[in-house]
Every structure is written in C-alpha cells, then in structure tokens.
C-alpha cells in the first residue's frame, strides 16, 4: 500500500478500492483520505514551537525598527517651516528605501559566506553604535546626525532581516506553515509597534530615546542569542 513520502506527510492521497466481482459504473474506485491533520493547527503549533520562538525576537526587532524609522525619526524634524520639514522627511524616507533596496540585493553573498552568527554580531555592533549616537546626542533638527543614522539603521535592518530569512530557509526548507508562522510574528510586532509608537513620545512630541533604544536593542540581543542556539544545527556548519 502506497504512503506519502516522509518529506511531505500532509499530502492527501487516495487508495483505490475496487470490488472484485463487478465492473458496473457504481463500482468505480473510491477515494479515501489517509490523514486528517488540520493545516491551521499545524501552523499554530509551528508558531509556538521552540525554534520559531527563539528567533521571533528578530522579527520583533524588524517591526520596531520599521515603526521607529518610518514613523518616529521624521518627528525629529520640526523647524517651523512646514514645507521645508516635509521635504526633509521625504528625503529621509527615500534614503531608507534606497539603502534597504541596495542592502537586500547585496547582503546575500555575505550571509552565505560568513553565516548568521557573524552577521548578527556585526549587526549588534553597528546598531549599538548608531542607536547610542542617537541616544546621547540631540538629533532634533540635526541633519548631520539624522541622515547618517538613517543610513546605518536601514543597513542594519536589511542585514538582520536577511539572517532571519537564511535561518528559516535552512531550518524549514519548503515548509509553508513555518514561513506563515514567521510572518505572523512579524505582522503582530508591526501592528503593536505602530499602535504604541504614540505612547513613546516626549511631551514635546519627539521620540523618547529612553524607551526606543532599550526596546529595539533588547529585541536584537534576544534574537541574536536565540539565533546562536538554533544555528547549532549541523546544517549551518556544512562546508560552504
């Protein structure tokens, strides 16, 4: 009796059941499913699996950084000239998009060569330097601080996101439920980050770095630690 291959045990297969004593149309083969697994339950269990939860902070870091880059950094610009402020804010968003695009196109070979661990350590160092600069200086209307930091934030976000994709591809190759679980955590984090970003402003209406810096840095550190755990898998240590 044929069974689905181990690599995809959730295929719905059929077994022909043909009576031996008749050839009438009513005796056509009958199909019977061999599995009753609910795909929704499979995705849910994947969402809360230890491996996914260990690297979920990376998705949350990306979500918080997206809210900080796109929704909060532009609030540092308020010179009193609305037209000029809008122009600078659009430049900031354009720079974010350009750097993210270039990073996404170029970071893959470095990830394949050095692996997620080294790339994440590099990202932690770069992010600590950048966020520390934003935290200790006064970036309000200070383009000499804002523009370089925007470039470095976008670079760091792109590198970290690529490590997330790399780990998912190695740990869950071709598994739709795992990628759905990853997107769930990312979407959840994005929604919460944007909805709560208004609470992370000072009385002057600018981003409160005393909240943003520990929050994003904490997620990045937690995700890096989790990544070091999951990348102990032998598949990450094969000769590249």
Short mmCIF file of N, CA and C in Angstrom, two decimals, residues 9-132:
data_model
loop_
_atom_site.label_atom_id
_atom_site.label_comp_id
_atom_site.label_asym_id
_atom_site.label_seq_id
_atom_site.Cartn_x
_atom_site.Cartn_y
_atom_site.Cartn_z
N UNK A 9 4.35 14.64 4.64
CA UNK A 9 3.35 13.69 5.14
C UNK A 9 1.94 14.21 5.14
N UNK A 10 1.73 15.47 4.68
CA UNK A 10 0.39 16.04 4.73
C UNK A 10 -0.29 16.01 3.38
N UNK A 11 0.31 15.35 2.40
CA UNK A 11 -0.36 15.19 1.12
C UNK A 11 -1.63 14.36 1.32
N UNK A 12 -2.68 14.77 0.64
CA UNK A 12 -3.90 13.96 0.63
C UNK A 12 -3.77 12.95 -0.51
N UNK A 13 -3.66 11.69 -0.17
CA UNK A 13 -3.51 10.66 -1.19
C UNK A 13 -4.75 9.79 -1.20
N UNK A 14 -4.87 9.00 -2.18
CA UNK A 14 -6.07 8.17 -2.32
C UNK A 14 -5.68 6.71 -2.46
N UNK A 15 -6.59 5.87 -2.07
CA UNK A 15 -6.41 4.44 -2.17
C UNK A 15 -7.57 3.88 -2.99
N UNK A 16 -7.30 3.23 -4.11
CA UNK A 16 -8.39 2.65 -4.90
C UNK A 16 -8.97 1.43 -4.20
N UNK A 17 -10.27 1.40 -4.11
CA UNK A 17 -10.98 0.26 -3.53
C UNK A 17 -11.96 -0.23 -4.57
N UNK A 18 -11.64 -1.34 -5.24
CA UNK A 18 -12.45 -1.83 -6.35
C UNK A 18 -12.99 -3.21 -6.03
N UNK A 19 -14.30 -3.39 -5.99
CA UNK A 19 -14.87 -4.72 -5.76
C UNK A 19 -14.40 -5.68 -6.84
N UNK A 20 -14.10 -6.91 -6.45
CA UNK A 20 -13.55 -7.88 -7.40
C UNK A 20 -14.62 -8.56 -8.23
N UNK A 21 -15.88 -8.46 -7.85
CA UNK A 21 -16.92 -9.26 -8.51
C UNK A 21 -17.79 -8.47 -9.44
N UNK A 22 -17.52 -7.18 -9.66
CA UNK A 22 -18.40 -6.40 -10.52
C UNK A 22 -17.61 -5.36 -11.27
N UNK A 23 -18.10 -4.96 -12.43
CA UNK A 23 -17.47 -3.92 -13.26
C UNK A 23 -18.47 -2.85 -13.63
N UNK A 24 -19.55 -2.75 -12.86
CA UNK A 24 -20.57 -1.75 -13.15
C UNK A 24 -20.05 -0.38 -12.80
N UNK A 25 -20.65 0.71 -13.39
CA UNK A 25 -20.21 2.08 -13.07
C UNK A 25 -20.24 2.39 -11.59
N UNK A 26 -21.15 1.76 -10.85
CA UNK A 26 -21.24 2.03 -9.42
C UNK A 26 -20.02 1.52 -8.66
N UNK A 27 -19.22 0.69 -9.33
CA UNK A 27 -18.08 0.09 -8.65
C UNK A 27 -16.78 0.83 -8.94
N UNK A 28 -16.85 2.09 -9.37
CA UNK A 28 -15.64 2.86 -9.64
C UNK A 28 -14.81 3.02 -8.37
N UNK A 29 -13.48 3.23 -8.49
CA UNK A 29 -12.63 3.34 -7.30
C UNK A 29 -13.13 4.42 -6.35
N UNK A 30 -13.05 4.14 -5.08
CA UNK A 30 -13.45 5.06 -4.03
C UNK A 30 -12.19 5.69 -3.43
N UNK A 31 -12.18 7.02 -3.26
CA UNK A 31 -11.01 7.69 -2.70
C UNK A 31 -11.19 7.88 -1.21
N UNK A 32 -10.13 7.63 -0.46
CA UNK A 32 -10.17 7.74 0.99
C UNK A 32 -8.94 8.50 1.47
N UNK A 33 -9.15 9.59 2.20
CA UNK A 33 -8.02 10.36 2.73
C UNK A 33 -7.31 9.57 3.81
N UNK A 34 -5.97 9.62 3.83
CA UNK A 34 -5.20 8.88 4.82
C UNK A 34 -4.74 9.76 5.97
N UNK A 35 -5.04 11.08 5.93
CA UNK A 35 -4.66 11.96 7.05
C UNK A 35 -5.77 12.96 7.31
N UNK A 36 -5.98 13.25 8.58
CA UNK A 36 -7.00 14.21 8.97
C UNK A 36 -6.38 15.42 9.67
N UNK A 37 -5.07 15.61 9.49
CA UNK A 37 -4.39 16.72 10.14
C UNK A 37 -4.94 18.05 9.65
N UNK A 38 -5.25 18.94 10.58
CA UNK A 38 -5.76 20.26 10.23
C UNK A 38 -4.59 21.20 9.95
N UNK A 39 -4.49 21.75 8.71
CA UNK A 39 -3.36 22.64 8.40
C UNK A 39 -3.30 23.87 9.30
N UNK A 40 -4.47 24.36 9.75
CA UNK A 40 -4.47 25.53 10.63
C UNK A 40 -3.82 25.20 11.97
N UNK A 41 -4.12 24.01 12.49
CA UNK A 41 -3.50 23.60 13.75
C UNK A 41 -2.00 23.41 13.57
N UNK A 42 -1.61 22.88 12.42
CA UNK A 42 -0.19 22.69 12.15
C UNK A 42 0.55 24.03 12.16
N UNK A 43 -0.06 25.04 11.54
CA UNK A 43 0.56 26.37 11.53
C UNK A 43 0.62 26.95 12.93
N UNK A 44 -0.45 26.76 13.71
CA UNK A 44 -0.47 27.29 15.07
C UNK A 44 0.62 26.65 15.92
N UNK A 45 0.75 25.33 15.83
CA UNK A 45 1.78 24.66 16.62
C UNK A 45 3.18 25.09 16.18
N UNK A 46 3.32 25.41 14.90
CA UNK A 46 4.62 25.90 14.42
C UNK A 46 4.91 27.27 15.00
N UNK A 47 3.88 28.12 15.12
CA UNK A 47 4.05 29.47 15.68
C UNK A 47 4.63 29.44 17.08
N UNK A 48 4.24 28.44 17.86
CA UNK A 48 4.68 28.38 19.25
C UNK A 48 5.76 27.33 19.47
N UNK A 49 6.34 26.85 18.39
CA UNK A 49 7.42 25.87 18.52
C UNK A 49 8.66 26.55 19.08
N UNK A 50 9.51 25.83 19.81
CA UNK A 50 10.70 26.45 20.41
C UNK A 50 11.61 27.13 19.40
N UNK A 51 11.79 26.53 18.24
CA UNK A 51 12.70 27.12 17.25
C UNK A 51 12.18 28.46 16.76
N UNK A 52 10.90 28.52 16.43
CA UNK A 52 10.32 29.78 15.95
C UNK A 52 10.37 30.84 17.05
N UNK A 53 10.07 30.46 18.28
CA UNK A 53 10.07 31.43 19.37
C UNK A 53 11.47 31.95 19.68
N UNK A 54 12.48 31.13 19.45
CA UNK A 54 13.85 31.58 19.70
C UNK A 54 14.29 32.69 18.75
N UNK A 55 13.80 32.61 17.50
CA UNK A 55 14.21 33.64 16.53
C UNK A 55 13.12 34.68 16.30
N UNK A 56 11.98 34.54 16.98
CA UNK A 56 10.91 35.53 16.84
C UNK A 56 11.35 36.94 17.24
N UNK A 57 12.23 37.12 18.26
CA UNK A 57 12.66 38.48 18.58
C UNK A 57 13.30 39.22 17.41
N UNK A 58 13.88 38.50 16.46
CA UNK A 58 14.43 39.16 15.28
C UNK A 58 13.31 39.80 14.47
N UNK A 59 12.19 39.09 14.35
CA UNK A 59 11.04 39.66 13.66
C UNK A 59 10.50 40.87 14.42
N UNK A 60 10.48 40.78 15.74
CA UNK A 60 10.00 41.91 16.54
C UNK A 60 10.96 43.10 16.45
N UNK A 61 12.24 42.81 16.38
CA UNK A 61 13.20 43.90 16.18
C UNK A 61 12.93 44.61 14.86
N UNK A 62 12.73 43.83 13.79
CA UNK A 62 12.44 44.43 12.49
C UNK A 62 11.17 45.26 12.51
N UNK A 63 10.16 44.77 13.25
CA UNK A 63 8.90 45.51 13.34
C UNK A 63 9.08 46.83 14.08
N UNK A 64 9.78 46.78 15.21
CA UNK A 64 10.01 48.02 15.98
C UNK A 64 10.88 48.99 15.20
N UNK A 65 11.88 48.46 14.51
CA UNK A 65 12.75 49.35 13.75
C UNK A 65 12.00 49.98 12.58
N UNK A 66 11.07 49.24 11.99
CA UNK A 66 10.24 49.80 10.93
C UNK A 66 9.40 50.96 11.45
N UNK A 67 8.80 50.76 12.63
CA UNK A 67 7.99 51.82 13.22
C UNK A 67 8.85 53.02 13.61
N UNK A 68 10.06 52.75 14.12
CA UNK A 68 10.95 53.83 14.53
C UNK A 68 11.46 54.60 13.31
N UNK A 69 11.90 53.87 12.29
CA UNK A 69 12.44 54.53 11.09
C UNK A 69 11.37 55.33 10.35
N UNK A 70 10.25 54.66 10.08
CA UNK A 70 9.25 55.29 9.23
C UNK A 70 8.29 56.22 9.95
N UNK A 71 8.04 55.95 11.25
CA UNK A 71 7.04 56.75 11.95
C UNK A 71 7.58 57.73 12.96
N UNK A 72 8.77 57.44 13.52
CA UNK A 72 9.26 58.27 14.62
C UNK A 72 10.43 59.17 14.23
N UNK A 73 11.38 58.66 13.47
CA UNK A 73 12.53 59.50 13.11
C UNK A 73 12.11 60.80 12.42
N UNK A 74 11.13 60.77 11.49
CA UNK A 74 10.72 62.04 10.86
C UNK A 74 10.21 63.08 11.86
N UNK A 75 9.78 62.63 13.04
CA UNK A 75 9.28 63.58 14.04
C UNK A 75 10.38 64.43 14.65
N UNK A 76 11.63 64.04 14.44
CA UNK A 76 12.74 64.87 14.91
C UNK A 76 12.88 66.15 14.08
N UNK A 77 12.17 66.20 12.95
CA UNK A 77 12.25 67.37 12.07
C UNK A 77 11.06 68.27 12.34
N UNK A 78 11.28 69.41 12.93
CA UNK A 78 10.22 70.42 13.09
C UNK A 78 10.88 71.79 13.25
N UNK A 79 11.20 72.38 12.13
CA UNK A 79 11.90 73.68 12.13
C UNK A 79 10.95 74.86 12.21
N UNK A 80 9.67 74.59 12.02
CA UNK A 80 8.69 75.68 11.96
C UNK A 80 8.29 76.03 10.55
N UNK A 81 9.06 75.55 9.58
CA UNK A 81 8.73 75.74 8.16
C UNK A 81 8.14 74.43 7.65
N UNK A 82 6.82 74.39 7.52
CA UNK A 82 6.15 73.14 7.18
C UNK A 82 6.61 72.57 5.85
N UNK A 83 6.77 73.42 4.85
CA UNK A 83 7.19 72.95 3.53
C UNK A 83 8.59 72.35 3.59
N UNK A 84 9.49 73.03 4.29
CA UNK A 84 10.86 72.52 4.40
C UNK A 84 10.91 71.24 5.24
N UNK A 85 10.10 71.19 6.28
CA UNK A 85 10.05 69.99 7.11
C UNK A 85 9.59 68.79 6.30
N UNK A 86 8.54 68.99 5.50
CA UNK A 86 8.01 67.90 4.68
C UNK A 86 9.06 67.42 3.69
N UNK A 87 9.79 68.34 3.10
CA UNK A 87 10.82 67.96 2.13
C UNK A 87 11.89 67.09 2.78
N UNK A 88 12.34 67.49 3.97
CA UNK A 88 13.37 66.73 4.66
C UNK A 88 12.85 65.34 5.06
N UNK A 89 11.61 65.28 5.52
CA UNK A 89 11.03 63.99 5.90
C UNK A 89 10.93 63.05 4.71
N UNK A 90 10.59 63.59 3.55
CA UNK A 90 10.53 62.77 2.34
C UNK A 90 11.91 62.28 1.94
N UNK A 91 12.92 63.12 2.13
CA UNK A 91 14.29 62.70 1.86
C UNK A 91 14.69 61.55 2.78
N UNK A 92 14.29 61.65 4.03
CA UNK A 92 14.61 60.59 4.99
C UNK A 92 14.00 59.26 4.56
N UNK A 93 12.73 59.29 4.18
CA UNK A 93 12.05 58.07 3.75
C UNK A 93 12.68 57.53 2.47
N UNK A 94 13.04 58.42 1.56
CA UNK A 94 13.67 57.99 0.30
C UNK A 94 15.02 57.33 0.57
N UNK A 95 15.79 57.88 1.49
CA UNK A 95 17.09 57.29 1.83
C UNK A 95 16.90 55.90 2.44
N UNK A 96 15.92 55.78 3.32
CA UNK A 96 15.63 54.47 3.91
C UNK A 96 15.34 53.44 2.83
N UNK A 97 14.48 53.81 1.89
CA UNK A 97 14.11 52.88 0.83
C UNK A 97 15.29 52.50 -0.04
N UNK A 98 16.12 53.49 -0.39
CA UNK A 98 17.27 53.23 -1.26
C UNK A 98 18.28 52.31 -0.58
N UNK A 99 18.60 52.60 0.68
CA UNK A 99 19.58 51.78 1.40
C UNK A 99 19.04 50.37 1.62
N UNK A 100 17.77 50.25 1.94
CA UNK A 100 17.18 48.93 2.15
C UNK A 100 17.22 48.11 0.86
N UNK A 101 16.95 48.76 -0.27
CA UNK A 101 16.97 48.05 -1.55
C UNK A 101 18.37 47.55 -1.88
N UNK A 102 19.36 48.41 -1.74
CA UNK A 102 20.74 48.02 -2.04
C UNK A 102 21.22 46.93 -1.08
N UNK A 103 20.87 47.07 0.19
CA UNK A 103 21.28 46.06 1.18
C UNK A 103 20.67 44.70 0.86
N UNK A 104 19.39 44.68 0.53
CA UNK A 104 18.73 43.43 0.20
C UNK A 104 19.37 42.74 -0.99
N UNK A 105 19.83 43.54 -1.94
CA UNK A 105 20.43 42.98 -3.16
C UNK A 105 21.85 42.49 -2.93
N UNK A 106 22.55 43.03 -1.94
CA UNK A 106 23.99 42.75 -1.79
C UNK A 106 24.35 41.87 -0.60
N UNK A 107 23.48 41.77 0.39
CA UNK A 107 23.89 41.11 1.63
C UNK A 107 23.90 39.59 1.52
N UNK A 108 23.14 39.02 0.59
CA UNK A 108 23.04 37.57 0.48
C UNK A 108 24.37 36.83 0.41
N UNK A 109 25.28 37.22 -0.50
CA UNK A 109 26.57 36.52 -0.58
C UNK A 109 27.37 36.58 0.72
N UNK A 110 27.28 37.69 1.44
CA UNK A 110 28.00 37.80 2.72
C UNK A 110 27.40 36.85 3.76
N UNK A 111 26.06 36.73 3.74
CA UNK A 111 25.40 35.80 4.66
C UNK A 111 25.82 34.37 4.35
N UNK A 112 25.86 34.01 3.07
CA UNK A 112 26.26 32.66 2.69
C UNK A 112 27.72 32.38 3.07
N UNK A 113 28.56 33.38 2.99
CA UNK A 113 29.98 33.19 3.28
C UNK A 113 30.28 33.13 4.77
N UNK A 114 29.71 34.06 5.54
CA UNK A 114 30.07 34.18 6.95
C UNK A 114 29.07 33.54 7.90
N UNK A 115 27.82 33.35 7.45
CA UNK A 115 26.82 32.72 8.30
C UNK A 115 26.09 33.71 9.20
N UNK A 116 24.92 33.33 9.71
CA UNK A 116 24.11 34.24 10.52
C UNK A 116 24.78 34.72 11.80
N UNK A 117 25.60 33.89 12.41
CA UNK A 117 26.19 34.30 13.69
C UNK A 117 27.09 35.52 13.54
N UNK A 118 28.03 35.44 12.61
CA UNK A 118 28.95 36.56 12.41
C UNK A 118 28.20 37.80 11.94
N UNK A 119 27.24 37.60 11.04
CA UNK A 119 26.49 38.74 10.51
C UNK A 119 25.66 39.41 11.60
N UNK A 120 25.11 38.63 12.51
CA UNK A 120 24.32 39.21 13.59
C UNK A 120 25.20 39.93 14.61
N UNK A 121 26.37 39.38 14.89
CA UNK A 121 27.30 40.08 15.79
C UNK A 121 27.71 41.42 15.18
N UNK A 122 27.97 41.41 13.88
CA UNK A 122 28.27 42.67 13.18
C UNK A 122 27.10 43.64 13.31
N UNK A 123 25.89 43.14 13.15
CA UNK A 123 24.70 43.99 13.22
C UNK A 123 24.51 44.57 14.62
N UNK A 124 24.76 43.76 15.64
CA UNK A 124 24.63 44.25 17.01
C UNK A 124 25.62 45.39 17.26
N UNK A 125 26.86 45.22 16.81
CA UNK A 125 27.85 46.28 17.00
C UNK A 125 27.48 47.55 16.27
N UNK A 126 27.05 47.39 15.01
CA UNK A 126 26.67 48.56 14.21
C UNK A 126 25.45 49.26 14.81
N UNK A 127 24.49 48.46 15.25
CA UNK A 127 23.26 49.04 15.79
C UNK A 127 23.53 49.74 17.12
N UNK A 128 24.38 49.14 17.95
CA UNK A 128 24.71 49.76 19.23
C UNK A 128 25.37 51.12 19.02
N UNK A 129 26.29 51.19 18.06
CA UNK A 129 26.96 52.45 17.75
C UNK A 129 25.96 53.49 17.26
N UNK A 130 25.07 53.08 16.35
CA UNK A 130 24.13 54.03 15.76
C UNK A 130 23.08 54.50 16.76
N UNK A 131 22.47 53.55 17.46
CA UNK A 131 21.46 53.93 18.44
C UNK A 131 22.07 54.71 19.59
N UNK A 132 23.29 54.35 19.98
CA UNK A 132 23.97 55.11 21.03
C UNK A 132 24.19 56.55 20.63
#
